[in-house]
């Protein structure tokens, strides 16, 4: 399903943070951010879906296993270059 997108339609999704749910009995959202004015870049893939003369674009964030749950795959500057490089597919 995503094989072609992973090979040919990679992108970066900029964000200023994301929520991680914590707690055992009662889950609570915690906002994780790199700090004021800084940005995170998530690895993502995209797809275009033609429907009745229109093209709809869709994006999916790539996740990684974390200590207790999944979280976005956050890329540093070198990771961003590697993710977008055509020869790393």
PDB file of C-alpha atoms in Angstrom:
ATOM      1  CA  UNK A   1       0.000   0.000   0.000  1.00  0.00           C
ATOM      2  CA  UNK A   2       2.742   2.505   0.925  1.00  0.00           C
ATOM      3  CA  UNK A   3       5.688   0.908  -0.892  1.00  0.00           C
ATOM      4  CA  UNK A   4       5.585   3.278  -3.866  1.00  0.00           C
ATOM      5  CA  UNK A   5       5.166   6.348  -1.642  1.00  0.00           C
ATOM      6  CA  UNK A   6       8.141   5.316   0.513  1.00  0.00           C
ATOM      7  CA  UNK A   7      10.234   4.945  -2.637  1.00  0.00           C
ATOM      8  CA  UNK A   8       9.114   8.032  -4.590  1.00  0.00           C
ATOM      9  CA  UNK A   9       6.988  10.433  -2.540  1.00  0.00           C
ATOM     10  CA  UNK A  10       8.835  11.294   0.646  1.00  0.00           C
ATOM     11  CA  UNK A  11       8.437  14.685   2.254  1.00  0.00           C
ATOM     12  CA  UNK A  12       9.072  16.613   5.454  1.00  0.00           C
ATOM     13  CA  UNK A  13       6.261  17.841   7.656  1.00  0.00           C
ATOM     14  CA  UNK A  14       7.273  20.878   9.732  1.00  0.00           C
ATOM     15  CA  UNK A  15       5.782  21.166  13.210  1.00  0.00           C
ATOM     16  CA  UNK A  16       6.269  23.205  16.337  1.00  0.00           C
ATOM     17  CA  UNK A  17       5.511  20.224  18.583  1.00  0.00           C
ATOM     18  CA  UNK A  18       3.302  17.195  19.134  1.00  0.00           C
ATOM     19  CA  UNK A  19       1.229  15.580  21.869  1.00  0.00           C
ATOM     20  CA  UNK A  20       2.292  12.480  23.738  1.00  0.00           C
ATOM     21  CA  UNK A  21      -0.209  10.765  26.007  1.00  0.00           C
ATOM     22  CA  UNK A  22       1.058   9.873  29.472  1.00  0.00           C
ATOM     23  CA  UNK A  23      -0.408   8.241  32.526  1.00  0.00           C
ATOM     24  CA  UNK A  24      -1.471   4.770  33.551  1.00  0.00           C
ATOM     25  CA  UNK A  25      -5.010   5.138  34.836  1.00  0.00           C
ATOM     26  CA  UNK A  26      -5.984   8.405  33.246  1.00  0.00           C
ATOM     27  CA  UNK A  27      -4.157   9.391  30.073  1.00  0.00           C
ATOM     28  CA  UNK A  28      -3.265  13.059  29.758  1.00  0.00           C
ATOM     29  CA  UNK A  29      -1.817  14.863  26.750  1.00  0.00           C
ATOM     30  CA  UNK A  30       1.606  16.458  27.138  1.00  0.00           C
ATOM     31  CA  UNK A  31       2.748  18.974  24.536  1.00  0.00           C
ATOM     32  CA  UNK A  32       6.345  18.290  23.476  1.00  0.00           C
ATOM     33  CA  UNK A  33       8.143  21.105  21.686  1.00  0.00           C
ATOM     34  CA  UNK A  34      11.760  21.943  20.813  1.00  0.00           C
ATOM     35  CA  UNK A  35      11.386  25.445  22.259  1.00  0.00           C
ATOM     36  CA  UNK A  36      10.395  28.923  21.238  1.00  0.00           C
ATOM     37  CA  UNK A  37      10.945  29.610  17.547  1.00  0.00           C
ATOM     38  CA  UNK A  38      12.381  26.167  16.806  1.00  0.00           C
ATOM     39  CA  UNK A  39      10.821  23.640  14.451  1.00  0.00           C
ATOM     40  CA  UNK A  40      10.644  19.876  14.260  1.00  0.00           C
ATOM     41  CA  UNK A  41      10.633  18.030  10.959  1.00  0.00           C
ATOM     42  CA  UNK A  42       8.718  14.748  10.760  1.00  0.00           C
ATOM     43  CA  UNK A  43       9.438  12.143   8.104  1.00  0.00           C
ATOM     44  CA  UNK A  44       6.317  11.786   5.970  1.00  0.00           C
ATOM     45  CA  UNK A  45       5.019  10.366   2.704  1.00  0.00           C
ATOM     46  CA  UNK A  46       2.400  11.806   0.386  1.00  0.00           C
ATOM     47  CA  UNK A  47      -0.142  10.544  -2.120  1.00  0.00           C
ATOM     48  CA  UNK A  48      -2.394  12.123  -4.757  1.00  0.00           C
ATOM     49  CA  UNK A  49      -5.890  10.694  -5.289  1.00  0.00           C
ATOM     50  CA  UNK A  50      -7.841  11.698  -8.401  1.00  0.00           C
ATOM     51  CA  UNK A  51     -11.602  11.692  -7.755  1.00  0.00           C
ATOM     52  CA  UNK A  52     -14.180  12.991 -10.244  1.00  0.00           C
ATOM     53  CA  UNK A  53     -11.905  15.521 -11.902  1.00  0.00           C
ATOM     54  CA  UNK A  54     -10.250  16.705  -8.678  1.00  0.00           C
ATOM     55  CA  UNK A  55      -6.952  15.642  -7.175  1.00  0.00           C
ATOM     56  CA  UNK A  56      -6.820  15.263  -3.408  1.00  0.00           C
ATOM     57  CA  UNK A  57      -3.458  15.292  -1.675  1.00  0.00           C
ATOM     58  CA  UNK A  58      -2.866  13.240   1.438  1.00  0.00           C
ATOM     59  CA  UNK A  59       0.089  13.009   3.807  1.00  0.00           C
ATOM     60  CA  UNK A  60       0.983  10.380   6.405  1.00  0.00           C
ATOM     61  CA  UNK A  61       3.509  10.886   9.194  1.00  0.00           C
ATOM     62  CA  UNK A  62       6.041   8.080   9.576  1.00  0.00           C
ATOM     63  CA  UNK A  63       6.172   6.856  13.167  1.00  0.00           C
ATOM     64  CA  UNK A  64       8.775   5.062  15.221  1.00  0.00           C
ATOM     65  CA  UNK A  65       8.488   2.887  18.272  1.00  0.00           C
ATOM     66  CA  UNK A  66       9.017   4.819  21.485  1.00  0.00           C
ATOM     67  CA  UNK A  67       9.455   3.605  25.056  1.00  0.00           C
ATOM     68  CA  UNK A  68       5.718   3.151  25.618  1.00  0.00           C
ATOM     69  CA  UNK A  69       3.971   4.171  22.399  1.00  0.00           C
ATOM     70  CA  UNK A  70       4.541   5.314  18.852  1.00  0.00           C
ATOM     71  CA  UNK A  71       5.784   8.806  18.099  1.00  0.00           C
ATOM     72  CA  UNK A  72       6.624  10.768  14.936  1.00  0.00           C
ATOM     73  CA  UNK A  73       9.982  10.069  13.336  1.00  0.00           C
ATOM     74  CA  UNK A  74      11.778  13.372  13.999  1.00  0.00           C
ATOM     75  CA  UNK A  75      14.671  14.104  11.653  1.00  0.00           C
ATOM     76  CA  UNK A  76      17.730  16.258  12.301  1.00  0.00           C
ATOM     77  CA  UNK A  77      19.378  18.189   9.431  1.00  0.00           C
ATOM     78  CA  UNK A  78      21.334  15.178   8.127  1.00  0.00           C
ATOM     79  CA  UNK A  79      18.338  12.885   8.548  1.00  0.00           C
ATOM     80  CA  UNK A  80      16.248  15.293   6.475  1.00  0.00           C
ATOM     81  CA  UNK A  81      18.783  15.176   3.631  1.00  0.00           C
ATOM     82  CA  UNK A  82      18.969  11.385   3.816  1.00  0.00           C
ATOM     83  CA  UNK A  83      15.170  11.017   3.895  1.00  0.00           C
ATOM     84  CA  UNK A  84      14.716  13.195   0.800  1.00  0.00           C
ATOM     85  CA  UNK A  85      17.657  11.747  -1.172  1.00  0.00           C
ATOM     86  CA  UNK A  86      16.541   9.716  -4.171  1.00  0.00           C
ATOM     87  CA  UNK A  87      19.257   7.107  -3.639  1.00  0.00           C
ATOM     88  CA  UNK A  88      18.047   6.122  -0.138  1.00  0.00           C
ATOM     89  CA  UNK A  89      14.726   4.662  -1.255  1.00  0.00           C
TER      90      UNK A  89
END
